[in-house]
JSON list of C-alpha atoms in Angstrom, two decimals:
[
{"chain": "A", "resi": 40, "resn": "UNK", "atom": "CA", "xyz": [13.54, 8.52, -3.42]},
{"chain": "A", "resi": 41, "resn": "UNK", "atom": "CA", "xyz": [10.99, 6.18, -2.73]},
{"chain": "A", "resi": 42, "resn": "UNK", "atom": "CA", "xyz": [9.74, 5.99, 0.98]},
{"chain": "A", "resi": 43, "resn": "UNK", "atom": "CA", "xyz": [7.07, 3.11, 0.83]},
{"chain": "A", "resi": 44, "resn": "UNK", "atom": "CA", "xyz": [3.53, 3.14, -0.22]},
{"chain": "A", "resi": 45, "resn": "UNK", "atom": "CA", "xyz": [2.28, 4.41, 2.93]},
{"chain": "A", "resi": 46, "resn": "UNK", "atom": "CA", "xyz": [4.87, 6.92, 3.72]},
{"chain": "A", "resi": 47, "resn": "UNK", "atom": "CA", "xyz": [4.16, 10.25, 2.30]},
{"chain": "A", "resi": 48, "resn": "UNK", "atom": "CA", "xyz": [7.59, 12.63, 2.04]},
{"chain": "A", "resi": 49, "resn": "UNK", "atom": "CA", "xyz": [6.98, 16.31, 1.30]},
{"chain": "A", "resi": 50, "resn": "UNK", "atom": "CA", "xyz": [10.03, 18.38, -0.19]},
{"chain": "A", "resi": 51, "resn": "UNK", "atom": "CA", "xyz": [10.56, 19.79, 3.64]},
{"chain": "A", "resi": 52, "resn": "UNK", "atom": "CA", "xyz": [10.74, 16.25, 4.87]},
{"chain": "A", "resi": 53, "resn": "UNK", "atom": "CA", "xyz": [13.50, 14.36, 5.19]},
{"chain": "A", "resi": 54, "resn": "UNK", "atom": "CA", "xyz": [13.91, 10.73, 5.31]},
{"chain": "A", "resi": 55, "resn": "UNK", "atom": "CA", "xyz": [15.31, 10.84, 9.25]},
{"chain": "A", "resi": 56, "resn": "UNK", "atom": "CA", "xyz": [12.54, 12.68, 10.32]},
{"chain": "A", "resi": 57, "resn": "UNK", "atom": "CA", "xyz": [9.53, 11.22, 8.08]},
{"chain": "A", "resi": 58, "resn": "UNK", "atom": "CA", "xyz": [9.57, 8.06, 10.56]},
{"chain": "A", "resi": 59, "resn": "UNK", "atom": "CA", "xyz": [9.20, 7.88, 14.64]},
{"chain": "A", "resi": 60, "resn": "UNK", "atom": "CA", "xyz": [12.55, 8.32, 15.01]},
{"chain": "A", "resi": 61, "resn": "UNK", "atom": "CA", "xyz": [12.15, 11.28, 18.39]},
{"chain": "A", "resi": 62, "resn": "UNK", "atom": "CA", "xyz": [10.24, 8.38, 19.79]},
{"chain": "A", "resi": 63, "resn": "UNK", "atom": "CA", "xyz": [13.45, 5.97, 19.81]},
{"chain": "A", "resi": 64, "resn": "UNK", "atom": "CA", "xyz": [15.67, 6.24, 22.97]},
{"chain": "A", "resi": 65, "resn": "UNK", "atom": "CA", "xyz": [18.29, 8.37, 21.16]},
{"chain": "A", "resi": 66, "resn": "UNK", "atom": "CA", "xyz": [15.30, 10.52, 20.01]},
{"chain": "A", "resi": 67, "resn": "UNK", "atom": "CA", "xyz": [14.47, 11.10, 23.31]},
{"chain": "A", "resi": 68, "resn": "UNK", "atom": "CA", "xyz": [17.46, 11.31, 25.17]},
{"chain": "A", "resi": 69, "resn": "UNK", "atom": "CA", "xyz": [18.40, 14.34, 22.34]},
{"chain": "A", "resi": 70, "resn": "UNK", "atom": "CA", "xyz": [15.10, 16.00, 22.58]},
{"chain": "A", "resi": 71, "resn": "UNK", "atom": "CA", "xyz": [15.29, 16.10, 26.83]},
{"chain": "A", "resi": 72, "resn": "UNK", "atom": "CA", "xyz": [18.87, 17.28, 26.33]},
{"chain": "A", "resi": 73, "resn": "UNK", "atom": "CA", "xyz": [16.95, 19.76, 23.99]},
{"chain": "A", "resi": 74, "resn": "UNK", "atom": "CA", "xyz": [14.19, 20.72, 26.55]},
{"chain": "A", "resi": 75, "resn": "UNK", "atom": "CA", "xyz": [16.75, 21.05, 29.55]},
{"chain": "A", "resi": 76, "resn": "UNK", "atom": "CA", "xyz": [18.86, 23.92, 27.72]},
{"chain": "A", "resi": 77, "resn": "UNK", "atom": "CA", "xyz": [16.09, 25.90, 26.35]},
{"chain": "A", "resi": 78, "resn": "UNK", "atom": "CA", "xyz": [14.65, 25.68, 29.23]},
{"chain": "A", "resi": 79, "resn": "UNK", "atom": "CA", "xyz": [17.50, 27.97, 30.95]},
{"chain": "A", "resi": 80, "resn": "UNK", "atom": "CA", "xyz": [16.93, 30.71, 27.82]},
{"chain": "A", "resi": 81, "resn": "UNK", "atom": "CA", "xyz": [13.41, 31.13, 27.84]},
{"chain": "A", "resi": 82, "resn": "UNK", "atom": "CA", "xyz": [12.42, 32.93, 31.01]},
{"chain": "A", "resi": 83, "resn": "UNK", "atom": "CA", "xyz": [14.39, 35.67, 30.04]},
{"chain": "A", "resi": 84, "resn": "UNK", "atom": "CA", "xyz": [12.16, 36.18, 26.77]},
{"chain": "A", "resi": 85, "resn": "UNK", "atom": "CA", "xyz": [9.61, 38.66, 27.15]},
{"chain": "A", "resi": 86, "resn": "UNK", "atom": "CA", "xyz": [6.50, 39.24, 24.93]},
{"chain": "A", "resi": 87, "resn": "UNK", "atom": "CA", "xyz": [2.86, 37.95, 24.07]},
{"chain": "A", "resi": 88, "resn": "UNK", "atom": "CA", "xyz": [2.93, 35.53, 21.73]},
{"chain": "A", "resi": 89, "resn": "UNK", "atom": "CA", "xyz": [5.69, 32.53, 21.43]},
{"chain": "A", "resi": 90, "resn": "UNK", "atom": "CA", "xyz": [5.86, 30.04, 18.50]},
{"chain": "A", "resi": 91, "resn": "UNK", "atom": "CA", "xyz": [7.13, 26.41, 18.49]},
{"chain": "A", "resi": 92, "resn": "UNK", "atom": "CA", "xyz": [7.25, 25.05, 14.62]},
{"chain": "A", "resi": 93, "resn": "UNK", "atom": "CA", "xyz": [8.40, 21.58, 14.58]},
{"chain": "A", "resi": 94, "resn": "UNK", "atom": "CA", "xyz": [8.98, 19.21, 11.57]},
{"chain": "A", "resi": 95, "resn": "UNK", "atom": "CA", "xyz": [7.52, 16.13, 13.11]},
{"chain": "A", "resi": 96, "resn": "UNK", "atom": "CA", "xyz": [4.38, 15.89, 14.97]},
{"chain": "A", "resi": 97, "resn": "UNK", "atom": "CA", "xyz": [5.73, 14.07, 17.71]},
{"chain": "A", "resi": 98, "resn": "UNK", "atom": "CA", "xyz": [8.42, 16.35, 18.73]},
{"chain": "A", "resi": 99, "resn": "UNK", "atom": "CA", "xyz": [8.80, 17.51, 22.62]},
{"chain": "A", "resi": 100, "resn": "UNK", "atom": "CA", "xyz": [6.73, 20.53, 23.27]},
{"chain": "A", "resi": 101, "resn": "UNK", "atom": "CA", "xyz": [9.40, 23.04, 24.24]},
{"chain": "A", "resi": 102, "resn": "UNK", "atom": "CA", "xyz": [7.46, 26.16, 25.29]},
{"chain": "A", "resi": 103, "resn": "UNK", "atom": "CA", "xyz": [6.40, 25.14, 29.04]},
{"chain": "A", "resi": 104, "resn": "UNK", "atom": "CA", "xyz": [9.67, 27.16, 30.98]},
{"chain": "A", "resi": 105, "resn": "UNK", "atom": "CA", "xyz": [8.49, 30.10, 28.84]},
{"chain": "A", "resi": 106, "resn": "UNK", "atom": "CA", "xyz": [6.90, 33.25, 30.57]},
{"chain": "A", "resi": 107, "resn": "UNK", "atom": "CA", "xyz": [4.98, 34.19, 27.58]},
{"chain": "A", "resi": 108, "resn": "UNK", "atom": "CA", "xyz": [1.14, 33.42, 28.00]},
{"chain": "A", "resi": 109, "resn": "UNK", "atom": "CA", "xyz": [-0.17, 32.87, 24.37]},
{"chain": "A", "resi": 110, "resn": "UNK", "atom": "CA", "xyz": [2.08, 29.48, 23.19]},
{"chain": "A", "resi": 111, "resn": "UNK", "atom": "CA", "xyz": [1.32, 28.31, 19.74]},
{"chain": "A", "resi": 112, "resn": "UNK", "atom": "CA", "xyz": [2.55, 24.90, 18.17]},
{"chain": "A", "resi": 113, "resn": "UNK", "atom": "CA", "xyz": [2.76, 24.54, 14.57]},
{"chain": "A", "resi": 114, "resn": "UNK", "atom": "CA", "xyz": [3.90, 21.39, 12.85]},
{"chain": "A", "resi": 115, "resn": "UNK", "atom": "CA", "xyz": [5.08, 20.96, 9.30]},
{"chain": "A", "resi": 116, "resn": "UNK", "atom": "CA", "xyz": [3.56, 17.99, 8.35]},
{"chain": "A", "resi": 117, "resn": "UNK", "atom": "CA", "xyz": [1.30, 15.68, 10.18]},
{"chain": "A", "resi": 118, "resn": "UNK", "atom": "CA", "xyz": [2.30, 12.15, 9.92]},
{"chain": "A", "resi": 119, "resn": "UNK", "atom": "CA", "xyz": [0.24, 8.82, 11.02]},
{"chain": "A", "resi": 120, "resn": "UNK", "atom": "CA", "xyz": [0.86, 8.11, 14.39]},
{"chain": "A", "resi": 121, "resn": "UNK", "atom": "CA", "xyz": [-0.26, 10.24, 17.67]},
{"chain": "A", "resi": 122, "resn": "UNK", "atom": "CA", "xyz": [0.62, 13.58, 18.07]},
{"chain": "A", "resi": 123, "resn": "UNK", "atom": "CA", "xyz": [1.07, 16.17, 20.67]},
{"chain": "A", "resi": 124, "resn": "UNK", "atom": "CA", "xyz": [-2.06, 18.25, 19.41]},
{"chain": "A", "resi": 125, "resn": "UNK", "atom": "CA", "xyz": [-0.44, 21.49, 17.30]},
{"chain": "A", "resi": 126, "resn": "UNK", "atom": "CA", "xyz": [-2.31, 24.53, 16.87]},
{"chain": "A", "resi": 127, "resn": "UNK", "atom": "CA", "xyz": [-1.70, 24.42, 13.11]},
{"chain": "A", "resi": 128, "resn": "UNK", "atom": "CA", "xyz": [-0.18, 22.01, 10.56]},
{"chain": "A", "resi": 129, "resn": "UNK", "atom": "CA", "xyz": [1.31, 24.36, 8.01]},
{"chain": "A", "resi": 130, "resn": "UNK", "atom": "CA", "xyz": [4.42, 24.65, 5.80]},
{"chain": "A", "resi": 131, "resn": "UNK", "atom": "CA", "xyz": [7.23, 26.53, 7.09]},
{"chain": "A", "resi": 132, "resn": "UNK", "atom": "CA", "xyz": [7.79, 28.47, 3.91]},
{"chain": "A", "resi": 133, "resn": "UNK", "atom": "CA", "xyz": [4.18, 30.00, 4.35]},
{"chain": "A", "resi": 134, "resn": "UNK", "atom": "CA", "xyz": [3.56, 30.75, 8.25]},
{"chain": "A", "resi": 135, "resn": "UNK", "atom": "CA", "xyz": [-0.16, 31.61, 8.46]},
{"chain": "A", "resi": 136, "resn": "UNK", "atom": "CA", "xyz": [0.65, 34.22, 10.72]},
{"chain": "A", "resi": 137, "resn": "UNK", "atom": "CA", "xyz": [0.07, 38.11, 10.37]},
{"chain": "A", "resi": 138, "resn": "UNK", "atom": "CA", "xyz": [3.43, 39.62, 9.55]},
{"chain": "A", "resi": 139, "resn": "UNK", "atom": "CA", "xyz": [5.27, 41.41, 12.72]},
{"chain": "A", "resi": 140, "resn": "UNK", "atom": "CA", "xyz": [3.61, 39.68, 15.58]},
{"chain": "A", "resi": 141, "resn": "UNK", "atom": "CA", "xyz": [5.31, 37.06, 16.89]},
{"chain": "A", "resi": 142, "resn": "UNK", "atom": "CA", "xyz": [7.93, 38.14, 20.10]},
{"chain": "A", "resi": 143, "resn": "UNK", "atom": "CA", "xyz": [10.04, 34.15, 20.18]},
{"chain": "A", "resi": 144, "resn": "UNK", "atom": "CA", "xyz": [9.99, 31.59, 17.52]},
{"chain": "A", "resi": 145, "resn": "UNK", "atom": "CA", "xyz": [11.86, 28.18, 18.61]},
{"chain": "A", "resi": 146, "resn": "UNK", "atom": "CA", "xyz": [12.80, 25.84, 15.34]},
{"chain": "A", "resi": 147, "resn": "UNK", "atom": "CA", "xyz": [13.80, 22.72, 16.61]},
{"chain": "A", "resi": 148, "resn": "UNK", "atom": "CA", "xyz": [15.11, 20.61, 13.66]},
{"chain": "A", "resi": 149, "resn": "UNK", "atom": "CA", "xyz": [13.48, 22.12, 10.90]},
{"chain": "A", "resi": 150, "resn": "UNK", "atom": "CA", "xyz": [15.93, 24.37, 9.34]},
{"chain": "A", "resi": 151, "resn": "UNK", "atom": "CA", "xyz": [18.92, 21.48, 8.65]},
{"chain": "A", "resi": 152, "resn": "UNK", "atom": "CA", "xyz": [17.04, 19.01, 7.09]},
{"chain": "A", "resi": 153, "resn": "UNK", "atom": "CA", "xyz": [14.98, 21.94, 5.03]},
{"chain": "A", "resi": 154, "resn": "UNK", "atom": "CA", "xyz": [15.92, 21.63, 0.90]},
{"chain": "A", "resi": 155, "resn": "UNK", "atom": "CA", "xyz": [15.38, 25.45, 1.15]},
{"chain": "A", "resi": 156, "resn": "UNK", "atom": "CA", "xyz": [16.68, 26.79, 4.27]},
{"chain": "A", "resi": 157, "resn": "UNK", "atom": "CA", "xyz": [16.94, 30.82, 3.32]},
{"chain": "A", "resi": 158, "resn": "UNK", "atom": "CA", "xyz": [12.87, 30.53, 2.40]},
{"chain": "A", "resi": 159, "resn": "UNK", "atom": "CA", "xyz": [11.73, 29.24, 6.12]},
{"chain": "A", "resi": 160, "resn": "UNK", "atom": "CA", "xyz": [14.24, 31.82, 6.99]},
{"chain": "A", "resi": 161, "resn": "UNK", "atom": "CA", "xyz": [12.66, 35.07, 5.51]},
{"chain": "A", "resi": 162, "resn": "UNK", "atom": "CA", "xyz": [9.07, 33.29, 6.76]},
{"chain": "A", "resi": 163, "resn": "UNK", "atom": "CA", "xyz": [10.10, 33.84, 10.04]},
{"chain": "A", "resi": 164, "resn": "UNK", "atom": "CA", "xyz": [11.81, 37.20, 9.33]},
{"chain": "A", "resi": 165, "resn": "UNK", "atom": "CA", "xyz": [8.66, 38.19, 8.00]},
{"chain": "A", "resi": 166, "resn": "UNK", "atom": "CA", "xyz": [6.15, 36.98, 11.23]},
{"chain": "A", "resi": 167, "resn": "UNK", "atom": "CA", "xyz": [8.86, 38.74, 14.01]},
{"chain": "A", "resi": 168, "resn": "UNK", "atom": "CA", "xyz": [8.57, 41.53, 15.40]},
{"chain": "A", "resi": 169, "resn": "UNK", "atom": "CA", "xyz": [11.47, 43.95, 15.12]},
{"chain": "A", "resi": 170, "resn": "UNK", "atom": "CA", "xyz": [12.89, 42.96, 18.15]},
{"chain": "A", "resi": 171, "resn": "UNK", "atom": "CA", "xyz": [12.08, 39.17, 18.12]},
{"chain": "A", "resi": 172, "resn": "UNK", "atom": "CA", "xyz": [14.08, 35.93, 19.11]},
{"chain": "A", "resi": 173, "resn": "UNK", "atom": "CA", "xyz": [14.42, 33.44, 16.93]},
{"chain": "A", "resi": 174, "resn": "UNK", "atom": "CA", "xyz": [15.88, 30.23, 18.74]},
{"chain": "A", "resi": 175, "resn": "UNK", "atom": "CA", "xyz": [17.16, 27.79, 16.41]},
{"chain": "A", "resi": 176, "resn": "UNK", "atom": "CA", "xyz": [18.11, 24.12, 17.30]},
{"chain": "A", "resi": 177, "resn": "UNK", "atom": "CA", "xyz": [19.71, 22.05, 15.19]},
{"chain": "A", "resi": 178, "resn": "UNK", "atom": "CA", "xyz": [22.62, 18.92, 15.00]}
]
């Protein structure tokens, strides 16, 4: 597929999400529609460390109803445009993250549009602890 000279797609990117499309009103109605739900499941999360993982740098940050003090943001890919300042840009399929130590992961939009799923999957099962959340959002 070619995607321009000065678009860059990775394997984990799709076409959708390699533009600014979160920043179009759809985008952003979705993603506050997004915010507003998780915002009534993450109080009840308990734990020390949270992670966000997004696949597009200028996703909504998701994390700020959450109890848990230490919030990390990783992003898949940075793209050119601003972005909401992650903590790490990183492929999903290799979390740098010690194995066992993250209490709540939230995945907004990264496992549907992944071309291997299953992998990001067993990345995450790999950084939870045993009794971790994993909240994944998706279309």
């Amino acid at each position: 597929m070619n995607t321009g000279p000065d678009k860059q797609m990775t394997d984990e990117t799709p076409a959708c999400m390699s533009g600014s499309w979160f920043d179009t009103p759809l985008g952003q109605s979705i993603q506050e529609t997004e915010k507003k739900r998780i915002s009534r499941i993450l109080p009840d999360l308990f734990g020390y460390h949270i992670l966000q993982i997004n696949s597009h740098a200028t996703m909504e940050l998701l994390l700020d109803s959450s109890r848990i003090q230490h919030k990390m943001v990783f992003v898949q890919q940075e793209l050119n445009g601003p972005g909401k300042n992650p903590d790490v840009i990183c492929k999903c399929n290799a979390l740098p993250v010690i194995p066992e130590s993250i209490d709540v992961i939230v995945l907004p939009h990264v496992i549907e549009f992944s071309s291997n799923p299953h992998q990001i999957l067993r990345e995450i099962e790999r950084v939870l602890i045993g009794e971790g959340h994993l909240i994944i959002i998706g279309f």
